[in-house]
Tab-separated table of C-alpha atoms in Angstrom:
chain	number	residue	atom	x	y	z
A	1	UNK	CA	18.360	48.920	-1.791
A	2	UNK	CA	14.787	49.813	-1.513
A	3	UNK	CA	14.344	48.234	-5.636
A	4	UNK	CA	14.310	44.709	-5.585
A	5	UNK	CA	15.808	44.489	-8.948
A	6	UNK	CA	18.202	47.670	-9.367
A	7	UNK	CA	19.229	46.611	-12.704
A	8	UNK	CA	15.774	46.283	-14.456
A	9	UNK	CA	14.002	49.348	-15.815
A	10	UNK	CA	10.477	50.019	-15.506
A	11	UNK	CA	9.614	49.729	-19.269
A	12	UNK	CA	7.670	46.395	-20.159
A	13	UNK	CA	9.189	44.260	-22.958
A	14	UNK	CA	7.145	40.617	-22.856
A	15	UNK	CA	3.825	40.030	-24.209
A	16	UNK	CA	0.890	41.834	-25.331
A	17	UNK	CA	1.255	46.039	-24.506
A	18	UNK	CA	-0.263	46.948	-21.594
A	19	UNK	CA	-1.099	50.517	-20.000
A	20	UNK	CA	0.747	51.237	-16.445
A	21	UNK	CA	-1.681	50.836	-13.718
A	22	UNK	CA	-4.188	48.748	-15.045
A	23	UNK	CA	-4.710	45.235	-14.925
A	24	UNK	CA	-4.909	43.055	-18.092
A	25	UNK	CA	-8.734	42.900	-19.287
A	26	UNK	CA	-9.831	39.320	-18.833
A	27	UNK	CA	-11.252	37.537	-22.400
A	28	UNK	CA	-14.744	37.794	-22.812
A	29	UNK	CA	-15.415	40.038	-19.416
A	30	UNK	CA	-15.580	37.026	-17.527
A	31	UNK	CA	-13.366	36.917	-14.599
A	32	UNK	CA	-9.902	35.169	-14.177
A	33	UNK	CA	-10.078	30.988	-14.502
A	34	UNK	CA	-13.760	31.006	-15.800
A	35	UNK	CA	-14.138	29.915	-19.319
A	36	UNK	CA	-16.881	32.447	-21.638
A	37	UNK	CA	-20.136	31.607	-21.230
A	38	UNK	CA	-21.438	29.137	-23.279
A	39	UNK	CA	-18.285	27.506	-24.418
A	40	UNK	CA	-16.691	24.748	-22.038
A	41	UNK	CA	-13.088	24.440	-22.225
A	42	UNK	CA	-11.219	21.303	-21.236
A	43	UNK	CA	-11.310	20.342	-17.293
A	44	UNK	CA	-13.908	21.979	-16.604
A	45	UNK	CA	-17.628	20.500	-16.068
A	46	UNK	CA	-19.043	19.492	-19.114
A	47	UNK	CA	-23.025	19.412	-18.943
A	48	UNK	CA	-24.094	15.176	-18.972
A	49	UNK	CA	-25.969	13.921	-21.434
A	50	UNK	CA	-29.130	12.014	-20.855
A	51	UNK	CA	-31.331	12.346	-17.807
A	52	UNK	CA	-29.919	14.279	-14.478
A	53	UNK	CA	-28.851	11.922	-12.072
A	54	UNK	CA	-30.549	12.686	-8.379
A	55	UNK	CA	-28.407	13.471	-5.949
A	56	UNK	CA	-28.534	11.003	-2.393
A	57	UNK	CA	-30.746	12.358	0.201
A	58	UNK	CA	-29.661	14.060	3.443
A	59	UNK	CA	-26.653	12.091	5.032
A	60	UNK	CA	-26.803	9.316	2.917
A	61	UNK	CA	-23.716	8.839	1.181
A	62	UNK	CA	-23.567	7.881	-2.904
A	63	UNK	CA	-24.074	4.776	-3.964
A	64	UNK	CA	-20.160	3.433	-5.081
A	65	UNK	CA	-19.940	3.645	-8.641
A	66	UNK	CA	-17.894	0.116	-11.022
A	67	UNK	CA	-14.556	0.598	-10.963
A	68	UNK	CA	-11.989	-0.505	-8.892
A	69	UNK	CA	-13.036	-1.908	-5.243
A	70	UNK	CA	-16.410	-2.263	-7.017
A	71	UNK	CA	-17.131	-5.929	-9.371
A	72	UNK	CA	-20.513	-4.117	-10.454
A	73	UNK	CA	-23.344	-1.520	-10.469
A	74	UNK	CA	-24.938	-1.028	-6.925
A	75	UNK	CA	-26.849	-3.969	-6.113
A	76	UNK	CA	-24.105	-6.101	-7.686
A	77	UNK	CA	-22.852	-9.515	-5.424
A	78	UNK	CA	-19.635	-10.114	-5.953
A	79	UNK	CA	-18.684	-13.491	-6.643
A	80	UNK	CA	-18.005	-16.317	-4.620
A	81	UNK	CA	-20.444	-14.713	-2.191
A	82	UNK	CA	-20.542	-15.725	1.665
A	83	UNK	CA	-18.278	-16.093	4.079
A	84	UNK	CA	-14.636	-16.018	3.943
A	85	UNK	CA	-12.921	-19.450	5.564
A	86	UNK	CA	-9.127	-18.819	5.263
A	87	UNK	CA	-7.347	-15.803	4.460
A	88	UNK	CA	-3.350	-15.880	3.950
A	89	UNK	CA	-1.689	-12.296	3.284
A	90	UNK	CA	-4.100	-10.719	0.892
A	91	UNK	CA	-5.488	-13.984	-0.232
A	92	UNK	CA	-8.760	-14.854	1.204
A	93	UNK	CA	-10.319	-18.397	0.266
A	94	UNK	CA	-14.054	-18.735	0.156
A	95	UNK	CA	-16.054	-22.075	-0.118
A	96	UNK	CA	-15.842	-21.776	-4.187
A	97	UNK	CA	-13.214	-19.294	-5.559
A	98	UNK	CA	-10.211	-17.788	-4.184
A	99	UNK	CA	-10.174	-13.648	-3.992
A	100	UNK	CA	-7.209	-11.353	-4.346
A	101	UNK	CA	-6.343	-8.045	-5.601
A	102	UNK	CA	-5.586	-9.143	-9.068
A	103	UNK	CA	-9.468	-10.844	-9.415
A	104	UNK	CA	-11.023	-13.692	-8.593
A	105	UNK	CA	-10.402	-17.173	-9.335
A	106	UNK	CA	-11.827	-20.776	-9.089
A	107	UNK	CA	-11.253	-22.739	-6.197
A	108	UNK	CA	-11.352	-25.679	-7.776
A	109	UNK	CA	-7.805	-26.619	-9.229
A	110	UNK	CA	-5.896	-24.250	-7.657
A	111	UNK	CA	-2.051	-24.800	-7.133
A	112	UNK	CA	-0.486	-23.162	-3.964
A	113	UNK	CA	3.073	-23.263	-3.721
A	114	UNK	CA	4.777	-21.386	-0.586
A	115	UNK	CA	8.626	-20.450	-0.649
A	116	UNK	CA	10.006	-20.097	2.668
A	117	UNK	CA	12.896	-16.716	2.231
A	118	UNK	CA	13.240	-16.213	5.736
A	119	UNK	CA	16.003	-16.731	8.151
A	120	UNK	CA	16.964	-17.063	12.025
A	121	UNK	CA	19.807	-16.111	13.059
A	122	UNK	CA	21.396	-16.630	17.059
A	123	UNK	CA	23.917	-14.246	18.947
A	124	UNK	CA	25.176	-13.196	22.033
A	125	UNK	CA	23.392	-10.256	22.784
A	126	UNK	CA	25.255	-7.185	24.200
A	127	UNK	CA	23.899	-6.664	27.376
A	128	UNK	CA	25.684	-10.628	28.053
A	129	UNK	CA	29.059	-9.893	27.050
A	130	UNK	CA	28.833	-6.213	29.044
A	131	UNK	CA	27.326	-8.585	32.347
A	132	UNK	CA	30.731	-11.096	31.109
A	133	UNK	CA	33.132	-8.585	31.129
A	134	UNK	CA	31.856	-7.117	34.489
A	135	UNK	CA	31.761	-10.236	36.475
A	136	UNK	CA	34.581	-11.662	34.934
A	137	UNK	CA	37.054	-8.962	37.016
A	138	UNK	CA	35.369	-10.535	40.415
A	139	UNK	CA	34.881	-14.346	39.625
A	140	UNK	CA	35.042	-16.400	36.613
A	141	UNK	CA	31.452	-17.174	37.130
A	142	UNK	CA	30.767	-13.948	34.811
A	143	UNK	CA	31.792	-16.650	31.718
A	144	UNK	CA	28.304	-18.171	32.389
A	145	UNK	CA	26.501	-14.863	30.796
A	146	UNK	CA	27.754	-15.598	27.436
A	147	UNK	CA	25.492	-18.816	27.195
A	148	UNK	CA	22.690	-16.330	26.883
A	149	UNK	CA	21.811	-16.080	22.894
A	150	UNK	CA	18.786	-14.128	21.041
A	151	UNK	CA	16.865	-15.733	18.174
A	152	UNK	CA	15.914	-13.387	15.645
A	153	UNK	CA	14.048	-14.155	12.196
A	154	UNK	CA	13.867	-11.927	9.359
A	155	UNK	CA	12.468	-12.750	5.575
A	156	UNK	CA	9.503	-13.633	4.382
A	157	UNK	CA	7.442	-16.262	3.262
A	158	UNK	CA	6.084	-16.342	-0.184
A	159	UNK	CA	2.931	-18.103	-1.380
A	160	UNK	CA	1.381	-18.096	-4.593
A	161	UNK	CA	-1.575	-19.339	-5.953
A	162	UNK	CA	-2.222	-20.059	-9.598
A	163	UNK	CA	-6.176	-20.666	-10.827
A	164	UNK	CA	-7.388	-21.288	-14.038
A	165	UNK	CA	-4.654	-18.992	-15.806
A	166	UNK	CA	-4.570	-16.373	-13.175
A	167	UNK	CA	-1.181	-16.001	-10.734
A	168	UNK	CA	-1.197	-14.184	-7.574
A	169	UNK	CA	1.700	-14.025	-5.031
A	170	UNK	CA	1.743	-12.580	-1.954
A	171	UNK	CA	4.826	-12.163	0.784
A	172	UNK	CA	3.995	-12.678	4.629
A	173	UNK	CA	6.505	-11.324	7.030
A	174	UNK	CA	8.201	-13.603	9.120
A	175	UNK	CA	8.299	-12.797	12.954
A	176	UNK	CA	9.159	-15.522	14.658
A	177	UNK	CA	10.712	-18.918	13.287
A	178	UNK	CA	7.451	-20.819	13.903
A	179	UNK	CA	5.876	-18.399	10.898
A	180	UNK	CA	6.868	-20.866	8.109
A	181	UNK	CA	4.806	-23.972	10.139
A	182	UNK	CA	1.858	-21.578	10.596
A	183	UNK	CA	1.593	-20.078	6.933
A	184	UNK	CA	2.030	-24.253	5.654
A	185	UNK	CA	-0.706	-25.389	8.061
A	186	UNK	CA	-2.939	-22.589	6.170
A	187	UNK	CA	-2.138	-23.529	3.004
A	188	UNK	CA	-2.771	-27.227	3.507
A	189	UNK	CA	-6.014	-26.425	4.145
A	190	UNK	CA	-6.567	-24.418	1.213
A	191	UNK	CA	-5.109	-26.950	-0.845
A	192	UNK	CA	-7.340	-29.584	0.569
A	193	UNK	CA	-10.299	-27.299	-0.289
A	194	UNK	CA	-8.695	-26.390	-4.158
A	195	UNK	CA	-8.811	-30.816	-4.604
């Protein structure tokens, strides 16, 4: 039991031949994973064209390059600058456009709709009808535990905003059953601001 693989003989059948006891040369004398000199192979660093960039100084990080996160080159406001005023899920609403993670889009004429998909429900917790059962055996005042209830509200509520042929939705959890009263005061504002 000392060969992991008794049924397998020691001559080599796949690939190129190969002399016992000696590795496989690598191609070009270069060592294993580096491509020959001279010729860069694909995913590995290709030399840039135009003028080397300079690197930050000392503990200084890079400046962010465009792309996503980033409107612009360094130096670049996004816009709609200054201060946010209302923010609703990932919606925020500054004084002239509204910003989400699908872009940004005028203020002016925007349509907010907000769906309420939540629910509260009320039951008798367990902890009442345990405190009913006991007391029940000793006086029929244990009855009174099973006017205890627990609210709880689960769902969401939806709002959406639509701006000049843009659409964003977002979905706000919904803790308590006041939620729906708070996320509508919000988005009376913002429609007062969109007018």
């Amino acid at each position: 039991m000392s060969d992991p693989n008794p049924y397998a003989d020691d001559s080599y059948k796949w690939g190129p031949p190969q002399n016992q006891g000696t590795p496989p040369p690598a191609p070009g004398g270069q060592g294993y994973g580096y491509p020959a000199a001279g010729n860069p192979v694909y995913g590995y660093p290709q030399p840039l064209s135009g003028p080397p960039a300079q690197p930050p100084g000392y503990g200084y990080p890079a400046p962010p390059n465009a792309g996503y996160g980033y409107p612009g080159g360094p130096g670049m406001v996004p816009a709609g600058g200054g201060a946010p005023v209302l923010s609703i899920g990932d919606i925020t609403v500054m004084n002239d456009s509204v910003v989400t993670p699908s872009g940004t889009m005028p203020l002016k004429g925007a349509v907010w709709t907000a769906t309420d998909m939540s629910r509260t429900e009320e039951k008798i917790p367990p902890v009442a009808i345990v405190l009913a059962i006991i007391f029940a055996l000793f006086c029929l005042i244990g009855l009174l535990f099973l006017l205890m209830k627990q609210k709880q509200t689960t769902g969401f509520i939806q709002v959406t905003v639509t701006s000049a042929g843009r659409h964003h939705s977002t979905m706000i959890p919904a803790m308590q059953p006041e939620t729906f009263a708070m996320v509508m005061s919000q988005v009376n504002t913002a429609r007062s601001m969109s007018v």
